[in-house]
Coordinates of N, CA and C and ligand atoms in Angstrom, one line a residue:
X1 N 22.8 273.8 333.7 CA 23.3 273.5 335.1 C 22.8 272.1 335.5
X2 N 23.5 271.7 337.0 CA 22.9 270.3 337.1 C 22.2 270.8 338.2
X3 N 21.2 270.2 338.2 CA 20.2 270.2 339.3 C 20.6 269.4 340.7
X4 N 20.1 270.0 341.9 CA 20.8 269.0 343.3 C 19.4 269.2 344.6
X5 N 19.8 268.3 345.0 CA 18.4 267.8 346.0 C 19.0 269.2 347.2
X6 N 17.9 269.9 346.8 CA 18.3 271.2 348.3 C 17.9 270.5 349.7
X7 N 18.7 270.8 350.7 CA 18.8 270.8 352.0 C 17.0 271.2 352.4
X8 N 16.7 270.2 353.5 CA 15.6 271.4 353.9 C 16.1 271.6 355.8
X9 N 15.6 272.8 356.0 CA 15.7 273.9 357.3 C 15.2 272.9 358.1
X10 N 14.5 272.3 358.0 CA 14.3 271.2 359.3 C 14.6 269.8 359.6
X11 N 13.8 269.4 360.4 CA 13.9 268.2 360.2 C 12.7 267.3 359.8
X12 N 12.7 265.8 359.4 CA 11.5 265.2 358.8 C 10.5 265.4 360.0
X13 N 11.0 264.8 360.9 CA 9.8 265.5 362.2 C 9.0 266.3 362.3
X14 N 9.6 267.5 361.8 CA 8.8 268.8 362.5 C 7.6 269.2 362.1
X15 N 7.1 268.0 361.5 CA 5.6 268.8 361.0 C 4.6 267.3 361.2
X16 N 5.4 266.7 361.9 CA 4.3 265.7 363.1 C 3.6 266.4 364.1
X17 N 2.1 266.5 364.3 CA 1.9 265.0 363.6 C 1.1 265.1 362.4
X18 N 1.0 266.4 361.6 CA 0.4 266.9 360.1 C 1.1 265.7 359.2
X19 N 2.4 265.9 358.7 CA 2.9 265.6 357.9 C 3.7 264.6 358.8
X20 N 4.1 263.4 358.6 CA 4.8 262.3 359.3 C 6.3 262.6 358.8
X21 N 6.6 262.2 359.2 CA 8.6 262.1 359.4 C 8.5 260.8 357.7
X22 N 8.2 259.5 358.0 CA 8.4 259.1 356.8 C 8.0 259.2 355.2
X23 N 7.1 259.6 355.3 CA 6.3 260.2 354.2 C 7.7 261.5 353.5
X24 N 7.7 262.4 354.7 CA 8.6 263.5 354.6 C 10.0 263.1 354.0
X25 N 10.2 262.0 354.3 CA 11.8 261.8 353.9 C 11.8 261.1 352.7
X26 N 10.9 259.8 352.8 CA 10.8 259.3 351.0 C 10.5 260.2 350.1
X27 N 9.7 261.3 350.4 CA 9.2 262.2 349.9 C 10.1 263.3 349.1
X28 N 11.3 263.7 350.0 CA 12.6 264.3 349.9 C 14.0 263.3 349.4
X29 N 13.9 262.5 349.9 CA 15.2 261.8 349.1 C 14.7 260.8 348.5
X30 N 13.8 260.3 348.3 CA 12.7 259.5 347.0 C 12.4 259.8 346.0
X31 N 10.9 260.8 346.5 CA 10.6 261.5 344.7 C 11.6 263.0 344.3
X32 N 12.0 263.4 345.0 CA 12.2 264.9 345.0 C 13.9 264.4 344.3
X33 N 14.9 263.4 344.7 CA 15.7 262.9 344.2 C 15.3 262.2 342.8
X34 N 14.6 261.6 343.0 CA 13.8 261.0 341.7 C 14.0 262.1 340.3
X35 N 13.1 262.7 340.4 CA 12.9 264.2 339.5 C 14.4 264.6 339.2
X36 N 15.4 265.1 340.5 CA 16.3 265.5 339.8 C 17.4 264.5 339.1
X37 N 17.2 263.3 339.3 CA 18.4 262.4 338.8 C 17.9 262.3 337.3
X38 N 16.6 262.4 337.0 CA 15.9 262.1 335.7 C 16.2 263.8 335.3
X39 N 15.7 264.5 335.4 CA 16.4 265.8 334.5 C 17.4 265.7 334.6
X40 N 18.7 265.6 335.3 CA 19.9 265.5 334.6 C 20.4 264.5 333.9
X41 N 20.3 263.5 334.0 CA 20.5 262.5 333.1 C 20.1 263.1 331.7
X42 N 18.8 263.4 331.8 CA 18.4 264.0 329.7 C 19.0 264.9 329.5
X43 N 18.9 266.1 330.7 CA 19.7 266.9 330.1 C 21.2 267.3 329.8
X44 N 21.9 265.9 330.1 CA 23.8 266.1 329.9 C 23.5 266.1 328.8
X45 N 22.7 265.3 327.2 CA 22.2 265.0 325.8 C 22.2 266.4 325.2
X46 N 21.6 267.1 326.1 CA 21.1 268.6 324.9 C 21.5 269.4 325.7
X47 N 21.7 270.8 324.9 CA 21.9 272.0 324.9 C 21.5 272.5 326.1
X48 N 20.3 271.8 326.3 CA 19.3 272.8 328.0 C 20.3 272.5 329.3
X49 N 21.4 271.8 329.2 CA 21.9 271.9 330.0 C 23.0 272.6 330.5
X50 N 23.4 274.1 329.4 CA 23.6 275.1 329.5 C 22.8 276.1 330.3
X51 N 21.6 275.6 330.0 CA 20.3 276.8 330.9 C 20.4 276.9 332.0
X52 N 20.4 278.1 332.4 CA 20.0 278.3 334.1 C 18.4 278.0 334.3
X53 N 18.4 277.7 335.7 CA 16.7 277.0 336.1 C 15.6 278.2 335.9
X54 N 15.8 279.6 335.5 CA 14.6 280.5 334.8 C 14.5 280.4 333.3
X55 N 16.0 279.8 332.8 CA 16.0 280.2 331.7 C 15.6 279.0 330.4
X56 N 15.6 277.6 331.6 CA 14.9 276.8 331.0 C 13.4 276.3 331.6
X57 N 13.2 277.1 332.7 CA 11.7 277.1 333.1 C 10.8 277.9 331.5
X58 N 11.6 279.0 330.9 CA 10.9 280.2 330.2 C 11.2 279.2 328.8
X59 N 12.0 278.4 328.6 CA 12.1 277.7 326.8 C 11.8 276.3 327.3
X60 N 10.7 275.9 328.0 CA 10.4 274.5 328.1 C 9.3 274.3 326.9
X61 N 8.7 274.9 325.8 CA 7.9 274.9 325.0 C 8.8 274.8 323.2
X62 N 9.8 275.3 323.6 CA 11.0 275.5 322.7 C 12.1 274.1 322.8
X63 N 11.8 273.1 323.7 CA 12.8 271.8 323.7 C 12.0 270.9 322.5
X64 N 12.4 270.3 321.7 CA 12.8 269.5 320.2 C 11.0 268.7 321.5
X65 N 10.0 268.3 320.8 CA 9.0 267.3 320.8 C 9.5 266.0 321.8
X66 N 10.4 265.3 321.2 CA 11.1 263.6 321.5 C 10.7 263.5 323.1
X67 N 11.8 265.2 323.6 CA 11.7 265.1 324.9 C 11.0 266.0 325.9
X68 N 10.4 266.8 325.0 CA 9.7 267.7 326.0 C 8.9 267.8 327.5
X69 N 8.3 266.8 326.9 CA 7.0 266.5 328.2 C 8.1 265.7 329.1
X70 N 8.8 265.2 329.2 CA 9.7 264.1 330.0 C 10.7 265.6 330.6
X71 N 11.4 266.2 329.8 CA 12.2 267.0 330.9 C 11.1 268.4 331.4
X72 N 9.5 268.6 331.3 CA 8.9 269.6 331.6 C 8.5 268.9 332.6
X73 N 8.4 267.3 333.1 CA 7.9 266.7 334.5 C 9.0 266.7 335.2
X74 N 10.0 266.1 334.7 CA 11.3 265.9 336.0 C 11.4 267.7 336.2
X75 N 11.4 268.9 335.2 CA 12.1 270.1 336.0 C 10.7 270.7 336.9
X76 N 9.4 270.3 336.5 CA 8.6 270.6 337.6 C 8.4 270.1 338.8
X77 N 8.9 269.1 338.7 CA 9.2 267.3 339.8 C 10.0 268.5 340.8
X78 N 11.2 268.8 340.2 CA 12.2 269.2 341.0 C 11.8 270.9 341.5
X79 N 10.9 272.0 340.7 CA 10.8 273.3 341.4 C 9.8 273.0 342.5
X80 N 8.4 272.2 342.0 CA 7.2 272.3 342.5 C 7.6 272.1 344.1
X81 N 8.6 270.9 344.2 CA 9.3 270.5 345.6 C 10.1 271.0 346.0
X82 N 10.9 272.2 345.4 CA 12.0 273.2 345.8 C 10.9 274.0 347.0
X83 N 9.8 274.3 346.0 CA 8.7 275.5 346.7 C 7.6 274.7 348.0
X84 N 8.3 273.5 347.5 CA 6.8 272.5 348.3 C 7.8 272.9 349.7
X85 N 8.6 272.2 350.1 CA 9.2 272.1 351.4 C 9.3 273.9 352.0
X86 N 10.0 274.8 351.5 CA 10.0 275.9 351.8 C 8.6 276.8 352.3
X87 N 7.1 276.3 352.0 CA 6.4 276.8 352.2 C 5.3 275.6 353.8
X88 N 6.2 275.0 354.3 CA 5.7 274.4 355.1 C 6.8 274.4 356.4
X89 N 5.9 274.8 357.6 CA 6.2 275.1 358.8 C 5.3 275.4 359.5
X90 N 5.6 275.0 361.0 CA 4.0 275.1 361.8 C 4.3 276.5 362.3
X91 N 3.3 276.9 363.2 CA 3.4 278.0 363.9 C 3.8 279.0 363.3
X92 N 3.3 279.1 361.9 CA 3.5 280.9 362.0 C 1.7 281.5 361.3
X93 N 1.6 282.7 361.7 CA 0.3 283.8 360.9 C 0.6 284.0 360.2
X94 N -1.3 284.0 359.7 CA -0.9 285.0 358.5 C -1.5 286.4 358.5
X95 N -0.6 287.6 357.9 CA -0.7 288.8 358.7 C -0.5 289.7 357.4
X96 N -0.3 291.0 357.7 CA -0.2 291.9 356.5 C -1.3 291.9 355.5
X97 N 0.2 292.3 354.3 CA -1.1 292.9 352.8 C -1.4 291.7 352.7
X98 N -1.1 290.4 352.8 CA -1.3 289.4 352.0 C -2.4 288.6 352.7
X99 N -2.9 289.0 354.1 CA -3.9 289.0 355.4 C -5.2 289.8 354.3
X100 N -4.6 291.1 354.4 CA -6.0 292.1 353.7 C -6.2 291.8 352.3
X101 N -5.3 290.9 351.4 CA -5.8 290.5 350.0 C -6.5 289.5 350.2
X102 N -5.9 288.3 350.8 CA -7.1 287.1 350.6 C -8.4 287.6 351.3
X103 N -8.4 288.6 352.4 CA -9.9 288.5 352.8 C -10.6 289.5 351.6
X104 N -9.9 290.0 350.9 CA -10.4 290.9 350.0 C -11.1 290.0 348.6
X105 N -10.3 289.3 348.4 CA -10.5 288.2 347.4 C -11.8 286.9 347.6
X106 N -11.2 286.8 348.8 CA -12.3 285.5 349.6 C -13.1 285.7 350.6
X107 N -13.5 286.9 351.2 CA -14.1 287.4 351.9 C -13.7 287.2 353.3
X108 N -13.1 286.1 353.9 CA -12.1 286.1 354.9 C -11.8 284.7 354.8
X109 N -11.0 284.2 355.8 CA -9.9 283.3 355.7 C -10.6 281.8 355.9
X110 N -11.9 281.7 356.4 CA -12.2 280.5 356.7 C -12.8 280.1 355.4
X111 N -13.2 280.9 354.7 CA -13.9 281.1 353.0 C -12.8 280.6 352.3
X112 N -11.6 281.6 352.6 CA -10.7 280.8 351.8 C -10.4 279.5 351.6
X113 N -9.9 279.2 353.0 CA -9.7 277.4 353.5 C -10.4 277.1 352.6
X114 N -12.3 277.2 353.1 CA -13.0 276.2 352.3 C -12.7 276.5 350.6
X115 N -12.4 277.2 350.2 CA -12.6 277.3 348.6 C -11.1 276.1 348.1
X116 N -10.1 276.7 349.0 CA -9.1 276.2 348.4 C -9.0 274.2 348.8
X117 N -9.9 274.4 349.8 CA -10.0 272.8 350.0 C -11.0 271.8 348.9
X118 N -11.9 273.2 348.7 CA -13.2 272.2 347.4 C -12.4 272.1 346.3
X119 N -11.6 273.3 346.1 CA -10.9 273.0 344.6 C -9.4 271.6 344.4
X120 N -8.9 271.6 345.4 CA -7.8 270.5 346.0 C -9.2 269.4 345.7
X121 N -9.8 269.1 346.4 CA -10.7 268.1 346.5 C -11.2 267.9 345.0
X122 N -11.7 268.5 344.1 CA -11.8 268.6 342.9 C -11.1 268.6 341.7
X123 N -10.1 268.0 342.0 CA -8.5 267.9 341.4 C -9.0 266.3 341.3
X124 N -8.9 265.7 339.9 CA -8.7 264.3 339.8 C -7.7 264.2 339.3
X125 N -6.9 263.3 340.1 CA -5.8 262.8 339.8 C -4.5 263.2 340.1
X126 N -3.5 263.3 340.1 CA -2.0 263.6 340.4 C -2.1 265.2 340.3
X127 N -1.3 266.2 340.8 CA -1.1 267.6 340.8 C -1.3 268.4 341.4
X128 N -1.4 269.4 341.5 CA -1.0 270.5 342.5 C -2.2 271.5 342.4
X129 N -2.5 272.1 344.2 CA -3.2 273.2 344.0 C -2.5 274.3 344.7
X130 N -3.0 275.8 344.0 CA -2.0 277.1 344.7 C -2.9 277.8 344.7
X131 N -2.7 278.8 345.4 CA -2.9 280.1 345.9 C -1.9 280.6 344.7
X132 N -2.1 282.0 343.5 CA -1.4 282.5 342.6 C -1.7 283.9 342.6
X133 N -0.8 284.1 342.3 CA -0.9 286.4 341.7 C -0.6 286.1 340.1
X134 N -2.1 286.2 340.0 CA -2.4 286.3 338.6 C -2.9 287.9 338.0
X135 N -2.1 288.5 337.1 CA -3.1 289.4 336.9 C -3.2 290.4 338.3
X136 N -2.3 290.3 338.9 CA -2.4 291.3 340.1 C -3.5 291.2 341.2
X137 N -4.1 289.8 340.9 CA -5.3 289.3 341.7 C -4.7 287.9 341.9
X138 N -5.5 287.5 343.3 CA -5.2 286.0 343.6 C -6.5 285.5 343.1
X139 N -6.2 284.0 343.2 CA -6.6 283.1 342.3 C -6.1 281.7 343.2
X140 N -7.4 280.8 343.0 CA -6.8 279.9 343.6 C -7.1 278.4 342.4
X141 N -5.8 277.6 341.7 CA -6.1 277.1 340.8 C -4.8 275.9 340.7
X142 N -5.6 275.0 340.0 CA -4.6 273.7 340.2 C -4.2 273.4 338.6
X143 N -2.5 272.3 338.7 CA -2.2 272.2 337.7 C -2.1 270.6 337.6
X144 N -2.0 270.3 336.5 CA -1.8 268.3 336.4 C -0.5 268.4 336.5
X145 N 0.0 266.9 336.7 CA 0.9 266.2 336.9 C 2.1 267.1 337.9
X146 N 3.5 267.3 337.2 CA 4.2 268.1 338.1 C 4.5 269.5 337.1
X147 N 3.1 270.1 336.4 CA 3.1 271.7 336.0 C 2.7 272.6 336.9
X148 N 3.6 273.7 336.6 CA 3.7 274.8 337.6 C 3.2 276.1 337.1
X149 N 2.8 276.9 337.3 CA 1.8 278.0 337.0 C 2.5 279.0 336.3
X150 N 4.1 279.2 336.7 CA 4.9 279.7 336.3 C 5.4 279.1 335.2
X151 N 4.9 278.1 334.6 CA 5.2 277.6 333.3 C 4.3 278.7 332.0
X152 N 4.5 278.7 330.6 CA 4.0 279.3 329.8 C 2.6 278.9 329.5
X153 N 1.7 279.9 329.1 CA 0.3 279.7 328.2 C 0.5 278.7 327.9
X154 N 1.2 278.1 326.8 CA 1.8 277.4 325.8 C 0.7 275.5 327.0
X155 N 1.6 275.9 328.1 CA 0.9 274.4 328.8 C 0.1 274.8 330.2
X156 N -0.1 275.8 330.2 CA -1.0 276.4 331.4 C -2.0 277.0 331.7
X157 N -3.4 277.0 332.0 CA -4.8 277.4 331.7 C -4.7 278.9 332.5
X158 N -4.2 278.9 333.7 CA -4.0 279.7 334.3 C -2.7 280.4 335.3
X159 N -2.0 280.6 334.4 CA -0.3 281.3 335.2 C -0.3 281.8 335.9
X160 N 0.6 282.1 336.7 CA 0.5 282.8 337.8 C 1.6 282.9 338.6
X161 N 1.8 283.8 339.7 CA 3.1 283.6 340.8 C 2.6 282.8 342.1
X162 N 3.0 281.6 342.5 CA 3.2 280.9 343.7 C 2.9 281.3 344.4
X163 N 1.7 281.6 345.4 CA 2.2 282.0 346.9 C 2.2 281.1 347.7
X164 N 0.9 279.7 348.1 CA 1.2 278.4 348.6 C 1.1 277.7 347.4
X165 N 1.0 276.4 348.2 CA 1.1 275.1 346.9 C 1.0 273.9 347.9
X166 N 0.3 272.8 347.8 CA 0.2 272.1 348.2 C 0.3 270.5 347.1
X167 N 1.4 269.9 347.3 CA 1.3 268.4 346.2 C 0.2 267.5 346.7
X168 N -0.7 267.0 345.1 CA -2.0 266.2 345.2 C -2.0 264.9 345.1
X169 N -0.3 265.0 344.9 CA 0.3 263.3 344.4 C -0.1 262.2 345.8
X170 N -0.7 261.0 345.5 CA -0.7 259.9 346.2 C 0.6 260.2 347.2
X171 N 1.6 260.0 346.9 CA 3.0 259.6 347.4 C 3.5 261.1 348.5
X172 N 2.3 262.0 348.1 CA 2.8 263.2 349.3 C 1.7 262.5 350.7
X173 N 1.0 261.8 350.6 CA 0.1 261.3 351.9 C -0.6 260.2 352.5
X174 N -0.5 259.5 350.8 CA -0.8 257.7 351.1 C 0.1 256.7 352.3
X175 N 1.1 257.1 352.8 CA 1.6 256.3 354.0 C 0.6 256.7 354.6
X176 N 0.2 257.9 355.4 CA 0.3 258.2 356.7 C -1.9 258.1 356.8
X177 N -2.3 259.0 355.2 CA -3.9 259.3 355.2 C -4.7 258.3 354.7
X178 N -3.5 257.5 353.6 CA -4.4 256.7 352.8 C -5.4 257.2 352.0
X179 N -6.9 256.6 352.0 CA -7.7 257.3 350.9 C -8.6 258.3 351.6
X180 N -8.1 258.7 352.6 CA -8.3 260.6 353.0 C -7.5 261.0 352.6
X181 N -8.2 261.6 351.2 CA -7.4 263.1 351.5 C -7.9 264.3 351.3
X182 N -9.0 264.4 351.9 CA -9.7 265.2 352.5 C -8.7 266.0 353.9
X183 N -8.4 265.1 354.7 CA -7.7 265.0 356.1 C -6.3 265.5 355.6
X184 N -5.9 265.1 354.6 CA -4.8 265.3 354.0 C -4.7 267.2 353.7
X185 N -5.5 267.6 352.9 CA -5.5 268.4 352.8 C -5.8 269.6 354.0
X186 N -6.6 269.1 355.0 CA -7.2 270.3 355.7 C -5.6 270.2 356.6
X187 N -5.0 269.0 357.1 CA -4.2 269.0 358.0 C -2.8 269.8 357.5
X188 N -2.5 270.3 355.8 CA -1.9 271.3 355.4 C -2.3 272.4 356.1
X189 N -3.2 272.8 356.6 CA -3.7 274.3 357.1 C -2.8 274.7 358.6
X190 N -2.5 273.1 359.4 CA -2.0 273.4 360.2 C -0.3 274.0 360.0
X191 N 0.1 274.3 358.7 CA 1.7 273.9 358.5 C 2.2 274.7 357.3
X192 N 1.1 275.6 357.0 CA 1.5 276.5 355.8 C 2.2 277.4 356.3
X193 N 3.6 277.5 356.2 CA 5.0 278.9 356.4 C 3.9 280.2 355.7
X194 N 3.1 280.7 356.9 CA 3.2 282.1 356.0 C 3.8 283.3 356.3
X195 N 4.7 283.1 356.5 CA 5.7 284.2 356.3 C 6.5 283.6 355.2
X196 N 6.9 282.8 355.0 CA 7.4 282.7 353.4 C 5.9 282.8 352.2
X197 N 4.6 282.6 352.7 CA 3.5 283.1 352.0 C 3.9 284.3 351.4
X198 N 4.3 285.1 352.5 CA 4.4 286.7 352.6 C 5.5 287.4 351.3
X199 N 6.2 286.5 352.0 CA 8.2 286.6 351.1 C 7.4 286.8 349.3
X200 N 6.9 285.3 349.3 CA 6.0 285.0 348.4 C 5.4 285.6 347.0
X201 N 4.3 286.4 348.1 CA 3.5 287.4 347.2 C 4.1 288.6 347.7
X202 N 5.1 288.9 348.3 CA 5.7 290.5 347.5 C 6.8 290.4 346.6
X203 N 7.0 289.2 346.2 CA 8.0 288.4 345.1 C 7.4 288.6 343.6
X204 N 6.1 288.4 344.1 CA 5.2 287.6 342.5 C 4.8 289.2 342.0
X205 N 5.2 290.5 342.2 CA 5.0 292.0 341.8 C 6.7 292.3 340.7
X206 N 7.3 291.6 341.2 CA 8.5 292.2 340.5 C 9.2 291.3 339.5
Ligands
MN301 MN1 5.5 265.1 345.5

């Protein structure tokens, strides 16, 4: 298939003044365009471009060496930000089973924050940290570059299903934080969609 820059539900605004409007938009028609113009370009060359986006998420370990790592960044380039934008919005709780698992997991929510902030903060270099349903437990665990948890053993320490996700890349917050990103991080807390949290983790069971 070819891959296409998805629409997002809002606007670059709406997560001022967390996330800035320009950050947001280079961010979305920049790198997130970036990613997808580079996976399809390699993949019009080969066969994967028959795959549908599960079915070459599941044979990214099985593409020929030459190109592997090159179309396993541009197609994580393009999910990790499929999932990045979708799980950001201000103003909503978090409530339910997914309310009674994290405090189950982390003893309550402010525990959480701090854990998932030491481990973001203990991330060197480019890549992503999540909240995952691993093993029918959460787990809060980061990946390098643009690898996704939902990727195989084969390139992943710890798999798992997405519930948030927050990008560790320079380019998600150097306009606006510079070299906070500490501030970077906690000001995600104001702007995590958890009701698509929710969507989420009753997703990551089936
Ligand atoms: Mn990014």
């Amino acid at each position: 298939m070819t891959y296409k820059l998805p629409d997002l539900s809002y606007n670059y605004d709406d997560l001022e003044p967390y996330f800035d409007s320009k950050t947001m938009k280079i961010h979305h028609k920049g790198h997130h365009q970036a990613y997808i113009n580079n996976l399809n370009n390699i993949l019009i060359n080969t066969k994967f471009i028959n795959y549908k986006e599960d079915e070459l998420l599941s044979n990214l370990e099985f593409i020929p060496k030459k190109n592997r790592n090159y179309i396993k960044n541009n197609f994580g380039g393009y999910i990790n930000h499929n999932f990045f934008w979708k799980i950001l919005k201000k103003n909503t709780i978090l409530k339910g089973i997914l309310k009674k698992e994290i405090e189950k997991y982390f003893i309550n929510f402010e525990n959480f924050k701090k854990c998932f902030i030491n481990i973001a903060m203990n991330h060197f270099g480019s890549g992503w940290v999540w909240l995952v349903q691993s093993k029918k437990k959460l787990l809060i665990t980061t990946t390098v570059n643009q690898d996704n948890p939902k990727m195989s053993k084969f390139f992943i320490k710890n798999t798992g299903f997405p519930i948030i996700g927050l990008d560790l890349w320079e380019h998600a917050y150097y306009l606006k934080y510079k070299n906070k990103k500490l501030e970077y991080i906690q000001s995600y807390f104001n702007i995590i969609n958890w009701d698509q949290a929710s969507i989420n983790f009753e997703k990551s069971f089936f």
